Coordinates of C-alpha atoms and ligand atoms in Angstrom, one line a residue:
X1394 CA -25.5 2.2 48.9
X1395 CA -25.5 0.2 52.2
X1396 CA -26.3 3.1 54.5
X1397 CA -29.6 3.8 52.6
X1398 CA -30.9 0.5 53.4
X1399 CA -29.7 0.8 57.1
X1400 CA -31.5 4.1 57.3
X1401 CA -34.6 2.4 55.9
X1402 CA -34.4 -0.2 58.6
X1403 CA -34.2 2.5 61.3
X1404 CA -37.3 4.1 60.1
X1405 CA -39.0 0.6 60.1
X1406 CA -37.8 0.2 63.7
X1407 CA -39.3 3.5 64.7
X1408 CA -42.6 2.5 63.0
X1409 CA -42.7 -0.8 64.9
X1410 CA -41.9 0.7 68.4
X1411 CA -43.7 4.2 68.1
X1412 CA -47.4 4.6 67.6
X1413 CA -48.3 6.3 64.3
X1414 CA -49.7 9.3 66.1
X1415 CA -46.4 9.9 67.8
X1416 CA -44.1 9.7 64.7
X1417 CA -44.0 13.5 64.2
X1418 CA -42.7 13.7 67.7
X1419 CA -39.8 11.5 67.3
X1420 CA -36.9 13.9 68.1
X1421 CA -33.8 11.6 68.2
X1422 CA -32.9 8.1 67.6
X1423 CA -29.8 6.9 69.4
X1424 CA -27.7 4.2 67.6
X1425 CA -24.6 2.2 68.6
X1426 CA -22.5 1.6 65.5
X1427 CA -19.3 -0.6 65.8
X1428 CA -16.1 0.2 64.1
X1429 CA -16.4 -3.0 61.9
X1430 CA -20.2 -2.7 61.3
X1431 CA -19.4 -1.4 57.8
X1432 CA -21.5 1.8 58.2
X1433 CA -20.2 5.4 57.7
X1434 CA -21.9 7.5 60.3
X1435 CA -22.0 10.6 58.0
X1436 CA -23.5 8.7 55.2
X1437 CA -26.1 7.1 57.4
X1438 CA -27.2 10.5 58.8
X1439 CA -27.4 11.8 55.2
X1440 CA -29.4 8.9 54.1
X1441 CA -31.7 9.1 57.1
X1442 CA -32.3 12.8 56.6
X1443 CA -33.0 12.2 52.9
X1444 CA -35.7 9.5 53.7
X1445 CA -37.4 11.3 56.5
X1446 CA -37.2 15.0 55.2
X1447 CA -40.7 14.9 53.6
X1448 CA -42.3 12.6 56.2
X1449 CA -43.9 12.8 59.6
X1450 CA -40.5 12.0 61.0
X1451 CA -38.7 15.1 59.6
X1452 CA -37.8 16.3 63.1
X1453 CA -35.9 13.1 64.0
X1454 CA -32.2 13.2 64.1
X1455 CA -29.6 10.5 64.6
X1456 CA -27.3 10.3 67.6
X1457 CA -24.5 7.9 66.9
X1458 CA -22.4 6.4 69.6
X1459 CA -19.3 4.9 67.9
X1460 CA -18.3 1.6 69.4
X1461 CA -14.5 0.7 69.2
X1462 CA -13.3 -2.7 67.9
X1463 CA -12.0 -4.5 71.0
X1464 CA -10.7 -8.1 71.4
X1465 CA -10.0 -10.3 74.4
X1466 CA -7.0 -12.5 74.3
X1467 CA -7.2 -15.9 76.0
X1468 CA -3.4 -16.2 76.1
X1469 CA -2.4 -13.0 78.0
X1470 CA -5.9 -12.2 79.2
X1471 CA -5.8 -8.7 77.9
X1472 CA -8.8 -6.9 76.6
X1473 CA -8.0 -4.0 74.5
X1474 CA -8.8 -1.9 71.5
X1475 CA -7.2 -3.3 68.4
X1476 CA -6.4 -2.4 64.9
X1477 CA -9.8 -2.5 63.1
X1478 CA -10.6 -5.9 61.8
X1479 CA -7.4 -7.6 63.1
X1480 CA -8.1 -10.4 65.6
X1481 CA -4.5 -11.0 66.6
X1482 CA -3.5 -9.8 70.1
X1483 CA -1.3 -6.7 69.9
X1484 CA 0.3 -7.5 73.3
X1485 CA 1.5 -11.1 72.8
X1486 CA 0.7 -12.0 69.2
X1487 CA -1.7 -14.8 70.1
X1488 CA -4.7 -15.4 67.7
X1489 CA -6.7 -17.2 70.5
X1490 CA -8.9 -14.1 70.8
X1491 CA -12.6 -13.1 70.9
X1492 CA -14.2 -10.0 69.6
X1493 CA -15.7 -8.2 72.4
X1494 CA -17.2 -5.2 70.6
X1495 CA -17.2 -3.4 67.2
X1496 CA -19.9 -5.2 65.3
X1497 CA -22.8 -3.5 66.8
X1498 CA -25.5 -1.9 64.7
X1499 CA -28.3 -1.2 67.1
X1500 CA -31.0 1.3 67.9
X1501 CA -30.6 1.8 71.7
X1502 CA -33.2 4.5 72.3
X1503 CA -35.9 6.4 70.5
X1504 CA -36.5 9.8 72.0
X1505 CA -40.1 11.3 71.7
X1506 CA -40.3 15.0 72.1
X1507 CA -42.5 16.6 74.8
X1508 CA -45.8 17.2 73.0
X1509 CA -46.0 20.7 74.5
X1510 CA -42.6 21.5 72.9
X1511 CA -43.7 20.9 69.3
X1512 CA -47.3 22.1 69.4
X1513 CA -47.6 25.3 67.4
Ligands
ZN1958 ZN1 -2.4 -11.6 74.1

């Protein structure tokens, strides 16, 4: 299950960027996931919850921003959303194109809760 290893990587990214004493205050992890990144957001959320449920990061939730698949055509100079995975320009039919977005799989932000908010 691909999403499980992605979820594991997200936990590792949190561990690398957030001091251990703050792990229980991680409230949200913002992700950018492209349309051709090969990750199903629902599966990823499920996997992440499963991994973190019994851990100090049990309060963390994922906030996923979906990035559309877009290409830029060098022939007609159009930049547009395209059928997922198709690199041929839908305006002029040219294959002289670049993928502009859609392959992202990035952690863009880790939100730490206000310490006062979670203290019992
Ligand atoms: Zn074109």
